XYZ file of C-alpha atoms in Angstrom:
770
model
C 155.710 113.088 176.624
C 152.078 113.834 175.733
C 151.199 110.111 175.326
C 152.852 109.328 178.634
C 150.888 112.211 180.199
C 147.592 111.054 178.700
C 148.265 107.438 179.929
C 148.902 108.722 183.575
C 145.843 110.944 183.592
C 143.729 108.040 182.333
C 144.940 105.624 185.061
C 144.287 108.405 187.604
C 140.725 108.616 186.246
C 140.193 104.828 186.682
C 141.326 104.947 190.296
C 139.610 108.163 191.407
C 136.300 108.037 189.497
C 134.347 108.240 192.828
C 135.441 111.835 193.539
C 133.351 114.863 193.314
C 133.407 115.713 189.537
C 134.058 119.457 190.057
C 136.172 119.277 193.328
C 139.463 117.939 191.630
C 142.857 119.438 192.418
C 145.543 119.559 189.634
C 149.104 120.340 190.728
C 152.285 120.201 188.813
C 155.570 121.924 187.454
C 156.379 123.407 184.171
C 159.943 123.216 183.108
C 162.134 124.353 180.041
C 162.402 121.515 177.620
C 166.016 122.419 176.647
C 167.684 122.758 180.172
C 165.062 121.423 182.585
C 164.953 124.686 184.403
C 161.604 125.812 186.047
C 159.591 128.227 184.023
C 158.249 130.876 186.414
C 155.066 132.838 185.562
C 154.016 130.291 182.818
C 150.233 130.171 182.111
C 148.362 126.908 182.592
C 144.798 126.921 181.390
C 141.974 124.312 180.918
C 140.157 125.547 177.790
C 136.840 124.038 178.173
C 136.295 124.934 181.847
C 138.010 128.390 181.464
C 140.238 127.606 184.582
C 143.764 129.081 184.660
C 146.647 129.892 186.860
C 150.193 131.184 186.804
C 153.341 129.140 187.946
C 155.287 130.374 190.858
C 159.026 131.032 191.028
C 159.767 127.318 191.179
C 157.483 126.620 188.156
C 154.807 125.008 190.398
C 151.057 125.537 189.902
C 147.807 124.351 191.383
C 144.258 124.311 189.796
C 141.309 123.799 192.205
C 137.682 122.979 191.686
C 138.416 121.255 188.392
C 135.668 119.171 186.823
C 136.250 115.540 185.690
C 136.206 114.497 182.038
C 138.301 115.147 178.872
C 139.989 118.458 178.509
C 142.444 120.496 176.495
C 145.342 121.761 178.723
C 146.931 124.975 177.280
C 150.464 125.911 178.238
C 152.070 129.276 177.438
C 155.048 131.352 178.692
C 157.135 134.433 177.826
C 159.175 133.455 174.831
C 157.517 129.887 174.358
C 155.475 128.470 171.521
C 152.046 127.843 173.249
C 151.226 124.101 173.458
C 147.954 122.213 173.933
C 147.726 118.717 175.610
C 144.833 116.431 175.599
C 144.053 114.923 179.123
C 141.413 112.930 180.800
C 140.781 114.261 184.397
C 139.463 111.770 186.948
C 140.890 112.751 190.114
C 143.595 114.616 192.033
C 146.650 114.561 189.671
C 150.221 115.856 189.675
C 151.705 116.736 186.193
C 155.255 117.375 185.002
C 154.985 119.529 181.846
C 157.588 120.762 179.347
C 157.612 123.797 177.104
C 160.045 124.821 174.318
C 161.507 128.115 175.256
C 162.342 130.918 172.707
C 162.319 134.609 172.545
C 159.719 136.702 170.581
C 160.797 140.312 171.107
C 159.311 141.585 167.900
C 155.816 140.692 168.826
C 154.344 143.793 170.365
C 150.759 142.881 171.092
C 149.517 139.202 171.235
C 146.065 137.968 171.621
C 145.183 134.418 172.096
C 141.865 132.621 172.197
C 142.271 130.772 175.495
C 144.329 132.581 178.139
C 146.694 135.606 178.278
C 150.031 134.444 176.798
C 152.601 136.952 178.267
C 154.790 137.793 175.258
C 156.758 140.896 174.403
C 154.447 143.888 175.061
C 151.419 141.637 175.323
C 148.140 143.528 176.236
C 145.297 141.262 176.854
C 143.824 138.295 175.061
C 140.590 136.965 173.883
C 139.524 134.143 176.040
C 138.096 131.074 174.321
C 134.735 131.988 175.912
C 134.696 135.126 173.945
C 135.364 133.421 170.556
C 132.705 130.821 171.263
C 129.932 133.114 172.121
C 130.052 135.229 168.939
C 126.889 135.559 166.864
C 128.756 135.804 163.644
C 130.242 139.226 164.230
C 133.193 140.285 162.043
C 136.824 139.849 162.959
C 137.076 143.715 163.566
C 134.070 143.674 165.970
C 135.548 140.829 167.947
C 138.922 142.622 168.254
C 137.828 146.072 169.161
C 137.657 145.254 172.846
C 141.423 144.674 172.842
C 143.815 147.345 173.965
C 145.018 149.463 171.005
C 142.400 147.965 168.567
C 139.414 149.757 167.180
C 137.254 149.132 164.186
C 136.519 151.104 160.859
C 132.882 150.654 159.761
C 131.143 151.135 156.581
C 127.321 150.890 157.310
C 126.096 148.280 159.813
C 127.700 145.078 158.478
C 131.079 145.815 157.094
C 134.149 146.508 159.296
C 137.911 146.021 159.530
C 140.420 146.406 162.446
C 142.207 149.586 163.219
C 145.518 149.603 165.226
C 146.965 152.920 166.426
C 144.784 154.686 163.961
C 146.165 152.711 160.955
C 144.137 150.136 158.847
C 143.536 148.606 155.385
C 146.770 148.538 153.348
C 148.903 149.019 156.614
C 147.527 146.021 158.230
C 148.086 142.447 157.203
C 145.778 139.552 158.212
C 147.061 135.939 158.175
C 144.858 132.983 158.182
C 146.339 129.488 158.889
C 149.783 130.690 157.848
C 148.686 132.381 154.663
C 148.462 136.139 154.181
C 144.946 137.016 153.041
C 144.901 138.794 149.650
C 141.737 140.201 147.985
C 140.098 143.377 147.024
C 140.721 144.682 150.615
C 142.279 148.062 149.829
C 139.110 149.991 150.595
C 137.505 150.916 153.845
C 134.237 149.048 152.780
C 136.074 145.928 151.988
C 135.872 143.655 154.997
C 138.602 141.012 155.463
C 137.586 137.613 153.937
C 137.993 135.452 157.063
C 135.547 133.565 159.285
C 136.630 134.303 162.868
C 134.776 131.125 163.922
C 137.688 129.118 162.467
C 140.253 130.549 164.752
C 141.185 129.019 168.094
C 143.856 131.753 168.552
C 143.970 135.323 167.553
C 147.295 136.941 167.725
C 147.851 140.697 167.027
C 151.311 141.939 166.339
C 151.527 145.682 166.242
C 153.752 148.271 164.647
C 156.919 147.737 162.285
C 157.791 144.716 164.375
C 155.842 142.317 162.170
C 158.792 141.594 159.931
C 157.725 138.243 158.937
C 154.548 139.338 157.181
C 155.770 141.840 154.541
C 155.839 145.715 154.119
C 152.136 146.189 154.376
C 152.315 145.040 157.991
C 153.234 148.587 158.998
C 150.444 148.904 161.568
C 150.676 145.310 162.417
C 149.426 141.800 161.627
C 146.437 139.942 162.832
C 147.126 136.191 163.060
C 144.315 133.502 163.063
C 145.228 129.952 163.924
C 143.505 126.733 164.641
C 144.540 124.171 167.227
C 147.351 121.734 166.054
C 145.553 118.679 164.781
C 148.027 116.235 166.217
C 146.999 117.174 169.721
C 143.480 115.825 169.222
C 142.516 112.410 170.606
C 139.501 110.622 169.245
C 136.610 112.690 167.704
C 135.583 116.014 168.990
C 133.949 119.226 167.877
C 131.082 121.495 168.726
C 127.749 122.796 167.606
C 127.032 126.538 167.960
C 123.809 128.444 167.675
C 123.346 132.215 168.104
C 120.591 134.865 167.474
C 120.414 138.617 167.613
C 117.225 140.742 167.686
C 118.737 143.604 165.803
C 118.477 142.520 162.153
C 116.711 139.303 163.411
C 120.074 137.523 162.808
C 120.622 133.847 163.158
C 123.866 131.718 163.202
C 124.333 127.935 162.858
C 127.922 126.550 162.799
C 129.434 123.215 163.487
C 132.857 121.666 163.591
C 134.174 118.197 163.739
C 137.855 117.120 164.135
C 139.980 114.009 165.015
C 142.194 111.232 163.771
C 141.292 109.020 160.779
C 142.929 105.881 162.088
C 144.805 105.173 165.332
C 147.512 103.413 163.410
C 148.113 106.373 160.897
C 149.072 109.962 162.050
C 146.498 111.502 159.854
C 144.198 114.086 161.228
C 141.231 116.145 159.856
C 139.040 119.143 160.758
C 135.905 120.134 159.047
C 133.866 123.205 159.793
C 130.888 125.120 158.354
C 128.815 128.096 159.266
C 125.598 129.750 158.013
C 124.563 133.245 159.192
C 121.843 135.519 157.982
C 120.612 138.929 158.979
C 118.043 141.405 157.687
C 117.920 145.175 157.879
C 119.446 146.554 161.044
C 117.574 148.982 163.222
C 118.753 152.441 164.276
C 116.844 153.685 167.414
C 114.395 155.793 165.209
C 114.301 153.961 161.831
C 115.315 150.980 159.888
C 118.766 151.086 158.220
C 117.416 150.005 154.884
C 119.175 147.361 152.836
C 121.816 146.398 155.410
C 121.128 142.637 155.375
C 123.778 139.942 154.975
C 124.066 136.319 154.112
C 127.177 134.343 154.879
C 128.063 130.733 153.984
C 131.577 129.489 154.971
C 133.413 126.317 154.936
C 136.874 125.418 156.242
C 138.586 122.079 155.975
C 142.081 120.725 157.095
C 143.981 117.570 156.754
C 147.335 116.981 158.445
C 149.981 114.228 158.334
C 152.213 114.568 161.455
C 155.443 112.585 162.354
C 158.050 113.508 164.951
C 160.389 115.084 162.559
C 158.175 116.082 159.490
C 154.640 116.781 158.524
C 152.268 118.317 156.154
C 148.929 120.008 156.179
C 146.401 120.969 153.443
C 143.848 123.643 154.030
C 140.874 124.848 152.052
C 138.621 127.743 153.136
C 135.588 129.248 151.312
C 133.880 132.524 152.176
C 130.568 133.308 150.334
C 128.989 136.562 151.318
C 126.195 138.840 150.256
C 126.136 142.224 151.795
C 123.520 145.091 151.417
C 124.829 148.606 151.078
C 122.793 151.187 152.979
C 120.373 152.547 150.434
C 120.252 156.071 152.152
C 123.918 156.560 151.025
C 123.156 156.410 147.288
C 121.406 159.678 146.480
C 120.114 160.964 143.127
C 121.036 164.622 143.004
C 123.271 167.269 144.481
C 120.330 168.989 146.294
C 119.236 165.761 148.011
C 122.759 165.053 148.947
C 123.288 168.419 150.731
C 119.965 167.944 152.522
C 120.969 164.333 153.543
C 124.426 165.670 154.927
C 122.645 168.257 157.037
C 119.738 166.199 158.334
C 119.635 164.286 161.608
C 117.593 161.424 159.872
C 117.873 160.026 156.390
C 115.484 161.341 153.619
C 112.667 159.024 153.243
C 113.448 157.121 156.383
C 111.790 153.682 156.500
C 110.428 151.546 159.247
C 109.907 148.572 157.048
C 111.958 145.443 157.769
C 113.129 142.996 155.146
C 115.641 140.141 154.806
C 115.876 140.907 151.030
C 119.330 142.194 149.811
C 118.605 144.743 147.164
C 120.725 147.057 144.984
C 123.040 148.541 145.958
C 124.886 145.403 147.142
C 128.092 143.223 147.193
C 128.600 139.638 146.443
C 131.969 138.189 147.487
C 133.513 134.786 146.970
C 136.945 134.045 148.450
C 138.816 130.759 148.066
C 141.952 129.946 149.934
C 143.968 126.645 149.252
C 147.228 126.137 151.015
C 149.795 123.334 151.698
C 152.240 123.551 154.514
C 155.178 121.250 154.851
C 157.622 121.204 157.805
C 160.873 119.337 158.612
C 162.480 119.290 161.968
C 165.585 117.190 161.923
C 166.401 117.856 165.627
C 165.185 119.955 168.630
C 167.273 122.958 167.552
C 166.036 123.450 164.009
C 162.982 123.603 161.907
C 162.179 124.302 158.278
C 158.620 125.412 157.096
C 157.243 125.911 153.697
C 153.800 127.264 152.863
C 152.396 127.223 149.283
C 149.010 128.889 148.754
C 146.565 129.897 146.040
C 143.767 132.520 146.689
C 140.970 133.476 144.339
C 138.767 136.484 145.205
C 135.574 137.373 143.221
C 133.878 140.667 144.030
C 130.653 141.795 142.338
C 129.096 145.218 142.894
C 125.622 146.072 141.977
C 124.834 149.803 141.776
C 121.471 151.180 142.908
C 120.452 152.271 139.410
C 120.487 149.383 136.710
C 122.622 150.271 133.798
C 123.237 146.682 132.654
C 121.090 144.542 130.310
C 120.363 141.788 132.815
C 118.857 142.907 136.092
C 121.025 140.297 137.915
C 124.280 141.186 136.186
C 126.928 143.192 138.216
C 127.983 146.639 137.269
C 131.538 145.987 138.129
C 133.246 142.632 138.743
C 136.854 142.057 140.026
C 138.659 138.826 139.971
C 142.067 138.518 141.704
C 144.154 135.425 141.871
C 147.129 135.314 144.188
C 149.956 132.674 144.482
C 152.254 132.805 147.630
C 155.323 130.884 148.658
C 156.776 131.454 152.266
C 159.859 129.718 153.444
C 160.984 129.959 157.159
C 163.993 128.342 158.867
C 164.465 128.564 162.663
C 167.730 127.452 164.342
C 168.556 127.529 168.000
C 172.268 127.644 168.636
C 171.892 127.676 172.429
C 169.016 128.085 174.992
C 169.671 131.855 174.951
C 170.136 132.369 171.236
C 167.842 131.781 168.329
C 168.118 132.795 164.682
C 165.366 133.056 162.059
C 165.634 133.560 158.335
C 162.960 133.482 155.808
C 161.705 134.567 152.375
C 158.339 135.140 150.612
C 157.286 135.444 146.998
C 153.970 136.452 145.537
C 152.499 136.903 142.152
C 149.141 138.511 141.734
C 146.773 139.348 138.771
C 143.537 141.226 138.899
C 140.980 141.751 136.103
C 137.714 143.714 135.993
C 134.682 143.913 133.858
C 132.070 146.590 133.701
C 132.453 150.306 134.712
C 135.952 151.598 135.446
C 137.221 152.096 139.015
C 140.678 150.436 139.254
C 142.512 148.956 136.204
C 143.682 145.477 135.494
C 147.011 144.852 136.971
C 149.680 142.382 137.808
C 152.028 142.256 140.847
C 155.187 140.478 141.565
C 156.766 140.710 145.050
C 159.692 139.087 146.733
C 161.234 139.651 150.231
C 163.851 138.375 152.691
C 164.320 138.746 156.329
C 166.373 137.710 159.169
C 165.799 137.996 163.049
C 168.047 137.311 165.959
C 166.851 136.620 169.569
C 169.237 136.731 172.589
C 168.533 136.344 176.312
C 170.901 137.579 178.934
C 169.599 137.233 182.508
C 166.454 139.336 182.965
C 167.026 141.101 179.626
C 165.966 139.863 176.231
C 167.066 141.401 172.951
C 166.056 141.178 169.315
C 167.171 142.636 166.094
C 165.720 141.974 162.653
C 165.796 143.262 159.106
C 163.646 142.713 156.010
C 164.147 143.758 152.409
C 161.221 143.683 149.819
C 160.714 144.573 146.128
C 157.675 144.835 144.144
C 157.032 145.002 140.332
C 153.719 146.481 139.388
C 152.149 146.897 136.007
C 148.655 148.383 135.327
C 146.604 148.130 132.191
C 144.038 150.739 131.170
C 142.800 152.646 128.135
C 143.129 156.498 127.835
C 141.691 158.068 124.761
C 141.329 154.626 123.197
C 145.071 153.940 123.613
C 146.442 151.310 125.892
C 148.259 152.747 128.860
C 150.442 150.236 130.772
C 152.573 151.953 133.333
C 155.310 149.770 135.004
C 156.245 150.795 138.563
C 158.869 149.331 140.807
C 159.131 149.772 144.638
C 161.594 148.578 147.133
C 162.512 149.196 150.747
C 164.219 147.995 153.850
C 162.377 147.403 157.074
C 164.183 146.854 160.442
C 163.401 146.577 164.137
C 165.338 146.305 167.435
C 163.730 145.424 170.720
C 164.614 145.108 174.385
C 162.799 143.634 177.303
C 163.572 143.846 180.938
C 161.521 141.371 183.032
C 161.529 141.663 186.793
C 159.330 139.647 189.133
C 156.236 141.876 188.844
C 157.195 144.301 186.181
C 158.210 144.262 182.496
C 159.656 147.152 180.498
C 159.617 146.846 176.661
C 161.047 149.082 174.103
C 161.036 148.815 170.267
C 162.624 150.991 167.607
C 162.172 150.444 163.975
C 161.657 151.595 160.343
C 158.998 150.261 158.065
C 157.716 151.091 154.541
C 154.974 150.057 152.108
C 154.327 150.543 148.399
C 151.271 152.515 147.279
C 148.501 150.267 146.237
C 146.681 150.205 143.000
C 143.697 152.156 144.045
C 145.854 154.910 145.553
C 147.586 155.307 142.291
C 144.910 154.856 139.686
C 141.348 154.773 141.034
C 138.876 156.983 139.241
C 135.160 156.789 139.728
C 132.475 155.576 141.965
C 133.763 153.575 145.111
C 130.647 151.644 145.320
C 130.601 150.443 148.936
C 131.823 153.717 150.417
C 129.230 155.673 148.403
C 131.803 158.048 147.201
C 133.828 159.116 144.078
C 137.610 158.567 144.539
C 140.617 159.727 142.414
C 144.155 158.194 142.731
C 147.431 160.016 142.420
C 149.947 158.613 139.966
C 152.924 160.563 141.499
C 152.678 158.707 144.819
C 155.974 156.967 146.009
C 156.791 154.588 148.831
C 155.313 155.373 152.272
C 158.075 155.198 155.054
C 157.769 155.325 158.760
C 160.113 155.561 161.712
C 158.512 153.905 164.757
C 159.054 153.793 168.530
C 157.094 152.045 171.158
C 157.537 151.864 174.960
C 155.476 149.626 177.142
C 155.100 149.069 180.910
C 153.418 146.100 182.466
C 152.834 145.432 186.087
C 151.373 141.991 186.893
C 150.273 140.519 190.291
C 150.782 143.767 192.195
C 148.724 143.637 195.310
C 146.252 146.325 196.397
C 144.703 145.574 199.772
C 145.680 141.980 199.228
C 144.097 141.651 195.834
C 145.848 141.375 192.416
C 146.175 144.487 190.312
C 147.430 144.470 186.676
C 148.560 147.643 184.775
C 149.593 147.978 181.259
C 150.569 151.210 179.643
C 151.895 151.741 176.059
C 153.117 154.897 174.240
C 154.058 154.971 170.657
C 154.976 157.233 167.793
C 155.002 156.867 164.023
C 156.839 159.490 161.883
C 155.764 159.136 158.265
C 157.404 160.362 155.156
C 154.863 160.506 152.253
C 151.944 159.360 154.209
C 149.291 158.460 151.672
C 146.084 160.173 152.735
C 142.467 160.190 151.312
C 141.186 163.776 151.605
C 137.686 165.327 150.693
C 137.538 167.261 147.320
C 134.687 169.647 147.019
C 132.250 170.078 145.556
C 130.522 166.633 145.340
C 130.288 164.945 142.013
C 127.150 164.439 140.146
C 127.223 161.205 137.939
C 124.444 159.361 136.017
C 124.623 156.926 139.044
C 123.778 159.690 141.625
C 125.474 162.419 143.603
C 128.454 161.380 145.815
C 130.963 162.963 148.192
C 134.374 163.123 146.491
C 137.877 162.286 147.672
C 141.471 162.214 146.315
C 144.638 160.702 147.467
C 147.610 162.940 148.712
C 150.935 162.347 150.207
C 152.034 164.276 153.291
C 154.652 164.064 156.029
C 152.746 163.176 159.168
C 153.208 162.352 162.866
C 151.008 159.653 164.678
C 151.474 159.355 168.550
C 149.221 157.878 171.199
C 148.619 156.012 174.478
C 146.911 152.715 175.156
C 146.365 151.510 178.722
C 144.442 148.776 180.660
C 143.991 148.255 184.285
C 142.444 145.184 186.053
C 141.661 144.658 189.652
C 140.279 141.485 191.050
C 138.610 141.316 194.418
C 137.468 137.708 195.165
C 134.682 137.252 192.633
C 134.421 140.894 191.716
C 136.523 142.311 188.879
C 136.912 145.910 187.535
C 138.629 146.419 184.117
C 139.446 149.815 182.530
C 140.908 150.351 178.972
C 141.635 153.314 176.914
C 142.986 154.544 173.571
C 144.099 157.939 172.534
C 145.541 158.728 169.095
C 146.859 162.124 167.773
C 147.832 162.541 164.130
C 148.875 165.683 162.466
C 150.575 166.978 159.224
C 154.333 167.838 160.024
C 154.563 170.845 157.823
C 151.556 172.708 158.832
C 150.609 171.083 162.123
C 146.956 170.564 160.899
C 145.074 167.585 162.354
C 144.195 164.685 160.004
C 140.816 163.399 159.180
C 139.273 160.156 160.166
C 141.558 159.517 163.055
C 139.931 157.607 165.869
C 138.505 159.589 168.639
C 139.473 159.023 172.257
C 137.698 155.901 173.700
C 137.497 154.550 177.159
C 135.764 151.235 178.225
C 134.927 150.227 181.796
C 133.779 146.728 182.644
C 132.442 145.436 185.955
C 132.090 141.681 186.448
C 130.818 139.487 189.231
C 131.031 135.666 189.411
C 128.169 134.158 191.384
C 129.950 131.013 192.435
C 133.498 130.065 193.267
C 132.984 127.005 191.066
C 134.488 127.411 187.659
C 131.050 126.608 185.883
C 129.282 129.319 187.834
C 127.749 132.281 185.917
C 129.461 135.508 185.516
C 127.410 138.832 185.034
C 129.022 141.896 183.635
C 128.088 145.552 182.973
C 130.221 147.612 180.676
C 130.324 151.148 179.304
C 131.907 152.704 176.219
C 132.684 156.372 176.369
C 133.787 157.923 172.983
C 134.612 161.514 173.103
C 133.808 163.976 170.267
C 136.688 164.238 167.787
C 137.743 167.801 168.300
C 141.040 167.498 166.383
C 140.204 167.913 162.681
C 140.845 170.510 159.929
C 137.908 172.842 160.006
C 135.774 173.049 156.863
C 137.587 170.345 154.940
C 135.204 167.411 155.427
C 131.699 167.196 154.165
C 130.379 167.146 157.759
C 131.850 167.750 161.116
C 132.538 164.939 163.431
C 129.503 163.664 165.349
C 129.000 164.190 169.028
C 130.488 161.791 171.483
C 128.457 159.120 173.230
C 128.178 156.747 176.090
C 126.882 153.184 175.500
C 125.942 150.509 178.135
C 126.109 146.916 177.517
C 125.573 143.915 179.748
C 126.208 140.176 179.663
C 125.680 137.050 181.580
C 127.724 134.030 180.677
C 128.851 130.584 181.960
C 129.273 126.986 181.427
C 126.806 124.049 182.232
C 128.336 120.797 182.991
C 126.733 117.939 181.037
C 128.317 114.503 181.474
C 131.907 115.000 180.419
C 131.312 118.153 178.364
C 130.667 121.704 179.245
C 128.062 123.683 177.362
C 128.937 127.467 177.238
C 126.374 130.070 176.845
C 126.039 133.935 176.816
C 123.357 136.314 176.694
C 124.181 139.982 176.226
C 122.475 143.218 175.521
C 124.295 145.798 173.324
C 123.459 149.413 173.530
C 120.998 148.795 176.357
C 119.601 152.453 176.346
C 119.023 152.307 172.611
C 121.240 155.395 172.258
C 121.167 157.308 168.920
C 124.749 158.019 167.930
C 127.133 158.141 165.059
C 130.680 156.556 164.955
C 133.258 158.927 163.595
C 135.121 156.066 161.928
C 131.990 154.883 159.950
C 132.280 156.185 156.413
C 128.456 156.317 156.128
C 128.135 158.571 159.234
C 127.160 161.270 156.878
C 123.810 159.646 156.459
C 122.602 157.523 159.282
C 122.968 156.650 162.975
C 124.600 153.383 164.175
C 122.308 150.317 164.966
C 120.401 150.499 168.295
C 119.708 147.988 171.117
C 120.219 144.299 170.366
C 119.629 141.159 172.437
C 122.037 138.238 171.650
C 122.004 134.735 172.760
C 124.801 132.160 171.887
C 125.224 128.632 172.793
C 128.083 126.294 172.040
C 127.624 122.580 172.677
C 130.922 120.636 172.481
C 131.100 116.831 171.940
C 133.928 114.378 172.352
C 134.229 110.669 171.697
C 137.298 108.596 172.904
C 137.759 105.174 171.510
C 138.283 102.272 173.870
C 141.788 100.761 173.659
């Protein structure tokens, strides 16, 4: 089908080459591959030109003002696996497109890189323009514009995603089909993933992420790249970006294609290099907050109609400075720093040097995926992977013989095997069954914080999908068991406790889809075992600049979950489209594992640090997320908000470090009706003061709320058959001094100030002559 489509569009290009290159009309129909029924409200999107539309009730669509040249055509629909087709656009063309329809009720929030894929409880998605204009920001920073997602920060260059107030051990990140495993249990341990390697970002919220294990209690973030067998010829891109705050620079490149026309063997190779110096707060330099990232990603795929295989290798190599103001020598200076509006001995001297305290992280991911599809109704997929994670931590004060030696070094190696079988018994019924196994070993050298340990984990799951008219139903269950043994010395005697944890997760979902409205309901139960740091940590948590103590009495954490979502699409207000999405959710936790302050602070030979310990409480999380978008010709207004409430069930006391209410407003205007015309936007972020916290428990009260203003101009520049994308944005335009409540280092400094950021991506394509 795809090759026939490519041939027809190529012939069309030869006949119509004299047409205006950006005045082409593309019409067509999208139908269900199984029963040839039209697919209404399917999304049709040209990736390079950022042009998209939605099919009508008969599956028909029309794209206008399309530019000539090669393009990637992206198709997606409720309950369908999104597909990408390479085409050459030369003139007005009518296309007949097929999609494989299936149900995905358990996916609560989906984010894709190109175009909103309306899935179960889908909120909004990152357009490929947003991914391509990044200046090397973290995964969390890229996702925090999404409904229901915020970020947990440690200093200015370490962050991780937060979904519904939950993060770290309650959130799974999957890269190219492999669950990321590393020393990621702490708030200052950023996920080892380069967002530039992703063509799609999908967020699955709540207990519905059964496929990804018990730690996906808050959800799973899925990073994928384009299927290599959809590529024609050789193509890729070169990206350059720079930011004034931190004097940051980024250079990245990607090339991909097919080795030989006669062999279905495809490749992709990508590399990125990013460096930043000390970040600037409005009134001083955030000393020792530089970063240096060197990343590589390579894929090779062999693809036939009924079977295939893909090998993947990814390398993350990062050096991160830890804010020097957070490592303080004595208790008096610590108390003064906690009560001061500016750091003690604040500096205005900029440097690219990354000095002690700092982190050095190397993460290797090697995976092999195999799939077998004997017929259209069934598919078997096997993923085998190995991960190696090296983390070195260098304290501010040197206690080792060699100045360049780490004070603490972790090495963790993880092997995973994931098996999934999908069978479609009818167009309305699909069944999935799968299993996953993992073995993991961690060793450390240097001072003690967490012990050496071994983990063995296995799990099985099954999910049923059924469609009945306008209703879709899903039900799934998963069982997991973990064997864990730690090794440590106590009073010169080896202590090797062996713990076992097990639990059952399940989820049931229902969706009602009318013409302009969808109602989605999910109910479930989830659990997770306590992590090694929650059980046995004892000492300085280097990156967080805190002393932490585990709790060996912790048991499995369990939660009952409920989510209700309403979506209104293509509602008309004065003749213009209005889209509304509102979600409410609740998580009731039994034995919620909670890090709480322990006073007084601890004085060690390495300095004075706030102190925390892990406890288990019964807790209730509830909240509301919403987004509203209104389009008026070339003008667009978008409003988004997140509100989370979390309290202890027994006492009713509020919990610490829960996201404060946040609201975002974005105003955008497109100067030209042409698709390559520039768009200018002005956005504001309003974060309210967190007034819900237990008084007198934390080392400092929550900071005041703030209002930030940002602006951006972006677009594409047609150049021959390519389209150069660009963006120029200003973050924190007013250079506002503020502190983020979710930043563990808010005790000591303000957030970074104003930054001017320029990003340019230059694509290239070469098609061989037949």
